[in-house]
Amino acid sequence: MTKFDLTRKQSTQLFFSNLLGRLKLDGRSPVQLSQEDGLFVVAVAGKRIAVPSAKRWRNYKRGWDKRLQKLSHQFGFGDVATIKPGDIVIDIGANIGEFSVAAANQGAIVHAIEGDPFVFRCLEFNTRSIDRITRHQNVVWKEDTQLTFYSEPTDANSSIFQPMGDAPVRELHVAAFRLDTLARNIGIGDVAFLKCDAEGAEPEVIEGARDLLMRTKVVAFDTGAERLGEETSADCERLLSELGFTVHHEWRGHRKITFGIRA
């Protein structure tokens, strides 16, 4: 391992990707890595991005804007939902803030919610200059309670459910809240778009957000096989249908997205 937590293979991939970037091939840009206050920082095309693991440089080998475009498409911006300036957007499982930035770039007022404290520091770094984004370090659940939270920021797998894989996991004891509780405390009214990537806890997020979801226009839940290897799409479809949404599922890239649209 290098000081940037890259394997030899990953370091070699970075070298050849940067070679392509310097030759302006395959749409790539050269990537530089550094460390700042305990965070890994990716520098690409004039943009500095804090990430919890240096190996996530791969997300930005074609630049920050391409990464935002990819996430926007995966979660339905521009086709399933259109965001107007001043619309309220909630980003659950905001991670390092990419989707929140994409929504804010459309003029939305964004509430970015991230439960992992280390990842939250990256979120703060990446969104600190954007006034339209408010950050909340919270774990969202079906009730207000104390829970064990499994922190695995390396592969973006932090969750209420113990992540599968070989990356190191740290157990944290945290206060978890219903989204309805957070929305009431924050003072959130009507919501234009709610995105959720809760790493398998999507049904519980819905159960704790019934009031807020009744005044939400469009939702996009990542319901792939992240709950101990199982999908949550069927449970999310049932719960969202009970709340009056028209529901459909789409594979967008590697993500299975469950969309709910309120007529």
mmCIF file of C-alpha atoms in Angstrom:
data_model
loop_
_atom_site.group_PDB
_atom_site.id
_atom_site.type_symbol
_atom_site.label_atom_id
_atom_site.label_comp_id
_atom_site.label_asym_id
_atom_site.label_seq_id
_atom_site.Cartn_x
_atom_site.Cartn_y
_atom_site.Cartn_z
ATOM 1 C CA MET A 1 0.000 0.000 0.000
ATOM 2 C CA THR A 2 1.171 3.519 -0.716
ATOM 3 C CA LYS A 3 0.525 6.480 1.550
ATOM 4 C CA PHE A 4 -2.536 7.134 -0.619
ATOM 5 C CA ASP A 5 -4.043 3.698 0.263
ATOM 6 C CA LEU A 6 -3.659 2.452 -3.307
ATOM 7 C CA THR A 7 -2.600 -1.065 -4.213
ATOM 8 C CA ARG A 8 0.170 -1.533 -6.753
ATOM 9 C CA LYS A 9 -2.450 -2.347 -9.394
ATOM 10 C CA GLN A 10 -4.445 0.802 -8.575
ATOM 11 C CA SER A 11 -1.285 2.940 -8.699
ATOM 12 C CA THR A 12 -0.493 1.480 -12.127
ATOM 13 C CA GLN A 13 -4.022 2.246 -13.323
ATOM 14 C CA LEU A 14 -3.616 5.841 -12.122
ATOM 15 C CA PHE A 15 -0.294 6.158 -13.976
ATOM 16 C CA PHE A 16 -1.724 4.983 -17.298
ATOM 17 C CA SER A 17 -4.929 7.016 -16.876
ATOM 18 C CA ASN A 18 -2.816 10.125 -16.339
ATOM 19 C CA LEU A 19 -0.773 9.243 -19.408
ATOM 20 C CA LEU A 20 -3.990 9.166 -21.460
ATOM 21 C CA GLY A 21 -5.017 12.436 -19.852
ATOM 22 C CA ARG A 22 -1.787 14.190 -20.792
ATOM 23 C CA LEU A 23 -2.245 12.925 -24.351
ATOM 24 C CA LYS A 24 -5.874 14.149 -24.282
ATOM 25 C CA LEU A 25 -7.197 10.690 -25.158
ATOM 26 C CA ASP A 26 -10.415 8.900 -24.127
ATOM 27 C CA GLY A 27 -11.804 12.108 -22.623
ATOM 28 C CA ARG A 28 -9.509 11.799 -19.615
ATOM 29 C CA SER A 29 -7.846 14.464 -17.513
ATOM 30 C CA PRO A 30 -4.699 14.057 -15.397
ATOM 31 C CA VAL A 31 -5.455 13.398 -11.718
ATOM 32 C CA GLN A 32 -3.268 14.394 -8.781
ATOM 33 C CA LEU A 33 -3.645 13.077 -5.228
ATOM 34 C CA SER A 34 -2.770 14.770 -1.958
ATOM 35 C CA GLN A 35 -3.766 14.661 1.700
ATOM 36 C CA GLU A 36 -5.208 17.547 3.691
ATOM 37 C CA ASP A 37 -6.318 17.428 7.346
ATOM 38 C CA GLY A 38 -6.711 13.663 7.160
ATOM 39 C CA LEU A 39 -8.721 13.723 3.930
ATOM 40 C CA PHE A 40 -7.671 12.529 0.504
ATOM 41 C CA VAL A 41 -7.953 15.257 -2.111
ATOM 42 C CA VAL A 42 -8.296 14.624 -5.834
ATOM 43 C CA ALA A 43 -7.222 17.502 -8.086
ATOM 44 C CA VAL A 44 -8.498 17.350 -11.662
ATOM 45 C CA ALA A 45 -9.009 20.087 -14.267
ATOM 46 C CA GLY A 46 -8.749 22.864 -11.679
ATOM 47 C CA LYS A 47 -11.184 21.224 -9.236
ATOM 48 C CA ARG A 48 -10.213 19.890 -5.782
ATOM 49 C CA ILE A 49 -12.440 17.119 -4.424
ATOM 50 C CA ALA A 50 -12.247 15.574 -0.942
ATOM 51 C CA VAL A 51 -12.825 11.808 -0.917
ATOM 52 C CA PRO A 52 -12.662 9.202 1.885
ATOM 53 C CA SER A 53 -10.373 6.891 -0.107
ATOM 54 C CA ALA A 54 -7.721 7.732 -2.681
ATOM 55 C CA LYS A 55 -8.879 4.897 -4.916
ATOM 56 C CA ARG A 56 -11.991 6.902 -5.705
ATOM 57 C CA TRP A 57 -9.859 9.008 -8.056
ATOM 58 C CA ARG A 58 -11.354 6.748 -10.748
ATOM 59 C CA ASN A 59 -14.683 8.568 -10.453
ATOM 60 C CA TYR A 60 -13.034 11.758 -11.720
ATOM 61 C CA LYS A 61 -10.708 10.559 -14.462
ATOM 62 C CA ARG A 62 -12.957 12.384 -16.941
ATOM 63 C CA GLY A 63 -13.480 15.377 -14.674
ATOM 64 C CA TRP A 64 -15.881 16.601 -11.993
ATOM 65 C CA ASP A 65 -18.560 17.791 -14.422
ATOM 66 C CA LYS A 66 -18.787 14.375 -16.098
ATOM 67 C CA ARG A 67 -19.248 12.767 -12.687
ATOM 68 C CA LEU A 68 -22.116 15.145 -11.851
ATOM 69 C CA GLN A 69 -23.744 14.494 -15.235
ATOM 70 C CA LYS A 70 -23.579 10.746 -14.627
ATOM 71 C CA LEU A 71 -25.221 10.961 -11.197
ATOM 72 C CA SER A 72 -27.851 13.396 -12.443
ATOM 73 C CA HIS A 73 -28.871 10.903 -15.121
ATOM 74 C CA GLN A 74 -28.828 7.933 -12.755
ATOM 75 C CA PHE A 75 -31.240 9.623 -10.363
ATOM 76 C CA GLY A 76 -33.535 10.996 -13.048
ATOM 77 C CA PHE A 77 -32.694 14.668 -13.399
ATOM 78 C CA GLY A 78 -33.843 15.987 -16.771
ATOM 79 C CA ASP A 79 -36.179 13.141 -17.710
ATOM 80 C CA VAL A 80 -38.039 11.790 -14.669
ATOM 81 C CA ALA A 81 -37.816 15.114 -12.826
ATOM 82 C CA THR A 82 -37.088 18.707 -13.755
ATOM 83 C CA ILE A 83 -35.715 20.939 -11.025
ATOM 84 C CA LYS A 84 -36.461 24.668 -11.039
ATOM 85 C CA PRO A 85 -34.638 27.413 -9.146
ATOM 86 C CA GLY A 86 -35.906 27.576 -5.581
ATOM 87 C CA ASP A 87 -37.189 23.979 -5.503
ATOM 88 C CA ILE A 88 -36.470 22.000 -2.334
ATOM 89 C CA VAL A 89 -34.346 18.872 -2.852
ATOM 90 C CA ILE A 90 -33.431 16.357 -0.146
ATOM 91 C CA ASP A 91 -30.342 14.203 -0.622
ATOM 92 C CA ILE A 92 -30.288 11.232 1.791
ATOM 93 C CA GLY A 93 -26.971 9.437 1.798
ATOM 94 C CA ALA A 94 -25.340 12.487 0.302
ATOM 95 C CA ASN A 95 -21.882 10.935 0.619
ATOM 96 C CA ILE A 96 -19.281 13.506 -0.508
ATOM 97 C CA GLY A 97 -21.916 15.823 -2.001
ATOM 98 C CA GLU A 98 -21.859 15.160 -5.741
ATOM 99 C CA PHE A 99 -25.619 14.848 -6.233
ATOM 100 C CA SER A 100 -26.234 17.797 -3.900
ATOM 101 C CA VAL A 101 -23.934 19.958 -6.016
ATOM 102 C CA ALA A 102 -25.671 18.824 -9.212
ATOM 103 C CA ALA A 103 -29.052 19.834 -7.745
ATOM 104 C CA ALA A 104 -27.724 23.153 -6.441
ATOM 105 C CA ASN A 105 -26.321 23.869 -9.902
ATOM 106 C CA GLN A 106 -29.952 23.730 -11.125
ATOM 107 C CA GLY A 107 -30.856 26.407 -8.574
ATOM 108 C CA ALA A 108 -32.362 24.041 -6.006
ATOM 109 C CA ILE A 109 -32.224 24.561 -2.248
ATOM 110 C CA VAL A 110 -30.646 21.330 -1.048
ATOM 111 C CA HIS A 111 -30.640 19.537 2.298
ATOM 112 C CA ALA A 112 -27.723 17.078 2.189
ATOM 113 C CA ILE A 113 -27.971 14.342 4.837
ATOM 114 C CA GLU A 114 -24.999 12.068 5.544
ATOM 115 C CA GLY A 115 -24.568 9.774 8.545
ATOM 116 C CA ASP A 116 -20.919 8.744 8.321
ATOM 117 C CA PRO A 117 -18.817 11.315 10.237
ATOM 118 C CA PHE A 118 -15.686 10.848 8.102
ATOM 119 C CA VAL A 119 -17.594 11.083 4.838
ATOM 120 C CA PHE A 120 -19.429 14.110 6.249
ATOM 121 C CA ARG A 121 -16.102 15.942 6.477
ATOM 122 C CA CYS A 122 -15.665 15.360 2.731
ATOM 123 C CA LEU A 123 -19.207 16.636 2.146
ATOM 124 C CA GLU A 124 -18.371 19.812 4.067
ATOM 125 C CA PHE A 125 -15.166 20.333 2.071
ATOM 126 C CA ASN A 126 -16.864 19.869 -1.295
ATOM 127 C CA THR A 127 -19.934 22.041 -0.624
ATOM 128 C CA ARG A 128 -18.591 24.705 1.716
ATOM 129 C CA SER A 129 -18.769 27.478 -0.891
ATOM 130 C CA ILE A 130 -22.353 26.711 -2.013
ATOM 131 C CA ASP A 131 -24.905 28.653 0.023
ATOM 132 C CA ARG A 132 -27.860 26.695 -1.386
ATOM 133 C CA ILE A 133 -26.662 23.477 0.285
ATOM 134 C CA THR A 134 -27.343 22.869 3.979
ATOM 135 C CA ARG A 135 -25.506 19.896 5.462
ATOM 136 C CA HIS A 136 -26.908 17.601 8.168
ATOM 137 C CA GLN A 137 -24.855 14.880 9.856
ATOM 138 C CA ASN A 138 -27.664 12.449 10.659
ATOM 139 C CA VAL A 139 -28.557 8.777 10.315
ATOM 140 C CA VAL A 140 -32.100 8.421 8.962
ATOM 141 C CA TRP A 141 -34.285 5.527 10.174
ATOM 142 C CA LYS A 142 -37.911 4.498 10.796
ATOM 143 C CA GLU A 143 -37.930 5.765 14.388
ATOM 144 C CA ASP A 144 -36.028 8.102 16.673
ATOM 145 C CA THR A 145 -33.665 5.803 18.528
ATOM 146 C CA GLN A 146 -30.074 4.729 19.182
ATOM 147 C CA LEU A 147 -28.502 2.342 16.667
ATOM 148 C CA THR A 148 -25.248 0.683 15.685
ATOM 149 C CA PHE A 149 -23.979 2.240 12.466
ATOM 150 C CA TYR A 150 -21.321 0.529 10.364
ATOM 151 C CA SER A 151 -18.835 2.998 8.909
ATOM 152 C CA GLU A 152 -17.212 1.782 5.680
ATOM 153 C CA PRO A 153 -16.386 4.931 3.711
ATOM 154 C CA THR A 154 -13.732 3.380 1.464
ATOM 155 C CA ASP A 155 -16.267 1.906 -0.969
ATOM 156 C CA ALA A 156 -19.195 4.153 0.053
ATOM 157 C CA ASN A 157 -20.904 1.284 1.910
ATOM 158 C CA SER A 158 -21.582 2.835 5.335
ATOM 159 C CA SER A 159 -24.934 1.567 6.568
ATOM 160 C CA ILE A 160 -27.209 0.442 9.379
ATOM 161 C CA PHE A 161 -26.637 -3.043 7.930
ATOM 162 C CA GLN A 162 -23.163 -4.536 8.163
ATOM 163 C CA PRO A 163 -21.494 -4.077 4.757
ATOM 164 C CA MET A 164 -20.341 -7.054 2.753
ATOM 165 C CA GLY A 165 -16.818 -7.093 1.370
ATOM 166 C CA ASP A 166 -13.234 -6.891 2.527
ATOM 167 C CA ALA A 167 -12.907 -3.193 3.387
ATOM 168 C CA PRO A 168 -12.433 -2.388 7.094
ATOM 169 C CA VAL A 169 -15.610 -1.542 9.005
ATOM 170 C CA ARG A 170 -15.919 0.536 12.176
ATOM 171 C CA GLU A 171 -18.915 0.213 14.505
ATOM 172 C CA LEU A 172 -20.386 3.480 15.773
ATOM 173 C CA HIS A 173 -23.228 4.005 18.233
ATOM 174 C CA VAL A 174 -25.341 6.847 16.886
ATOM 175 C CA ALA A 175 -28.632 8.650 17.349
ATOM 176 C CA ALA A 176 -30.943 7.886 14.419
ATOM 177 C CA PHE A 177 -33.999 9.954 13.486
ATOM 178 C CA ARG A 178 -37.069 9.719 11.318
ATOM 179 C CA LEU A 179 -36.954 12.004 8.309
ATOM 180 C CA ASP A 180 -40.268 13.434 9.514
ATOM 181 C CA THR A 181 -38.543 14.466 12.748
ATOM 182 C CA LEU A 182 -35.656 16.106 10.890
ATOM 183 C CA ALA A 183 -38.010 17.847 8.452
ATOM 184 C CA ARG A 184 -40.067 19.237 11.307
ATOM 185 C CA ASN A 185 -36.955 20.447 13.159
ATOM 186 C CA ILE A 186 -35.490 22.008 9.995
ATOM 187 C CA GLY A 187 -38.808 23.465 8.827
ATOM 188 C CA ILE A 188 -39.087 21.763 5.431
ATOM 189 C CA GLY A 189 -42.355 22.247 3.542
ATOM 190 C CA ASP A 190 -43.122 20.920 0.068
ATOM 191 C CA VAL A 191 -40.343 18.911 -1.574
ATOM 192 C CA ALA A 192 -39.790 18.789 -5.333
ATOM 193 C CA PHE A 193 -37.359 15.867 -5.326
ATOM 194 C CA LEU A 194 -36.050 13.385 -2.775
ATOM 195 C CA LYS A 195 -33.047 11.191 -3.584
ATOM 196 C CA CYS A 196 -32.121 8.335 -1.257
ATOM 197 C CA ASP A 197 -29.114 6.023 -1.238
ATOM 198 C CA ALA A 198 -29.322 4.472 2.230
ATOM 199 C CA GLU A 199 -27.294 1.313 1.498
ATOM 200 C CA GLY A 200 -30.180 -1.075 2.158
ATOM 201 C CA ALA A 201 -32.190 0.968 4.670
ATOM 202 C CA GLU A 202 -34.525 2.505 2.068
ATOM 203 C CA PRO A 203 -37.760 0.877 3.370
ATOM 204 C CA GLU A 204 -37.052 2.149 6.882
ATOM 205 C CA VAL A 205 -36.354 5.642 5.527
ATOM 206 C CA ILE A 206 -39.799 5.600 3.873
ATOM 207 C CA GLU A 207 -41.502 4.343 7.050
ATOM 208 C CA GLY A 208 -40.046 7.250 8.978
ATOM 209 C CA ALA A 209 -40.967 9.839 6.324
ATOM 210 C CA ARG A 210 -44.674 9.277 5.684
ATOM 211 C CA ASP A 211 -45.711 12.857 6.453
ATOM 212 C CA LEU A 212 -42.917 14.422 4.390
ATOM 213 C CA LEU A 213 -43.473 12.068 1.460
ATOM 214 C CA MET A 214 -47.133 13.109 1.267
ATOM 215 C CA ARG A 215 -45.877 16.560 0.234
ATOM 216 C CA THR A 216 -43.069 15.307 -2.023
ATOM 217 C CA LYS A 217 -43.474 15.330 -5.796
ATOM 218 C CA VAL A 218 -40.795 12.901 -7.054
ATOM 219 C CA VAL A 219 -38.557 10.380 -5.295
ATOM 220 C CA ALA A 220 -35.606 8.312 -6.514
ATOM 221 C CA PHE A 221 -34.371 5.459 -4.294
ATOM 222 C CA ASP A 222 -31.294 3.353 -5.035
ATOM 223 C CA THR A 223 -32.780 -0.068 -4.274
ATOM 224 C CA GLY A 224 -30.039 -2.376 -5.541
ATOM 225 C CA ALA A 225 -28.669 -5.381 -3.660
ATOM 226 C CA GLU A 226 -27.140 -3.497 -0.728
ATOM 227 C CA ARG A 227 -29.162 -4.937 2.162
ATOM 228 C CA LEU A 228 -27.011 -7.941 3.053
ATOM 229 C CA GLY A 229 -26.929 -8.758 -0.653
ATOM 230 C CA GLU A 230 -30.666 -8.291 -1.233
ATOM 231 C CA GLU A 231 -32.594 -5.631 -3.161
ATOM 232 C CA THR A 232 -35.136 -3.365 -1.469
ATOM 233 C CA SER A 233 -37.090 -2.479 -4.629
ATOM 234 C CA ALA A 234 -40.191 -4.588 -3.863
ATOM 235 C CA ASP A 235 -40.600 -3.242 -0.318
ATOM 236 C CA CYS A 236 -40.024 0.329 -1.498
ATOM 237 C CA GLU A 237 -42.579 -0.074 -4.296
ATOM 238 C CA ARG A 238 -45.196 -1.322 -1.849
ATOM 239 C CA LEU A 239 -44.599 1.475 0.654
ATOM 240 C CA LEU A 240 -44.461 4.232 -1.949
ATOM 241 C CA SER A 241 -47.623 2.947 -3.652
ATOM 242 C CA GLU A 242 -49.426 3.086 -0.296
ATOM 243 C CA LEU A 243 -48.428 6.751 -0.105
ATOM 244 C CA GLY A 244 -49.952 7.520 -3.502
ATOM 245 C CA PHE A 245 -46.906 7.432 -5.775
ATOM 246 C CA THR A 246 -46.875 5.877 -9.219
ATOM 247 C CA VAL A 247 -43.823 3.629 -9.031
ATOM 248 C CA HIS A 248 -41.472 2.150 -11.611
ATOM 249 C CA HIS A 249 -37.958 0.703 -11.578
ATOM 250 C CA GLU A 250 -35.074 1.323 -13.948
ATOM 251 C CA TRP A 251 -31.516 0.127 -14.221
ATOM 252 C CA ARG A 252 -29.347 3.188 -14.758
ATOM 253 C CA GLY A 253 -25.761 2.118 -15.113
ATOM 254 C CA HIS A 254 -24.975 -0.151 -12.170
ATOM 255 C CA ARG A 255 -27.799 1.311 -10.063
ATOM 256 C CA LYS A 256 -31.319 -0.027 -9.766
ATOM 257 C CA ILE A 257 -33.436 3.060 -9.156
ATOM 258 C CA THR A 258 -36.996 2.973 -7.846
ATOM 259 C CA PHE A 259 -38.801 6.130 -8.970
ATOM 260 C CA GLY A 260 -42.004 7.398 -7.414
ATOM 261 C CA ILE A 261 -44.035 10.179 -9.041
ATOM 262 C CA ARG A 262 -46.970 11.914 -7.417
ATOM 263 C CA ALA A 263 -49.719 12.795 -9.895
#
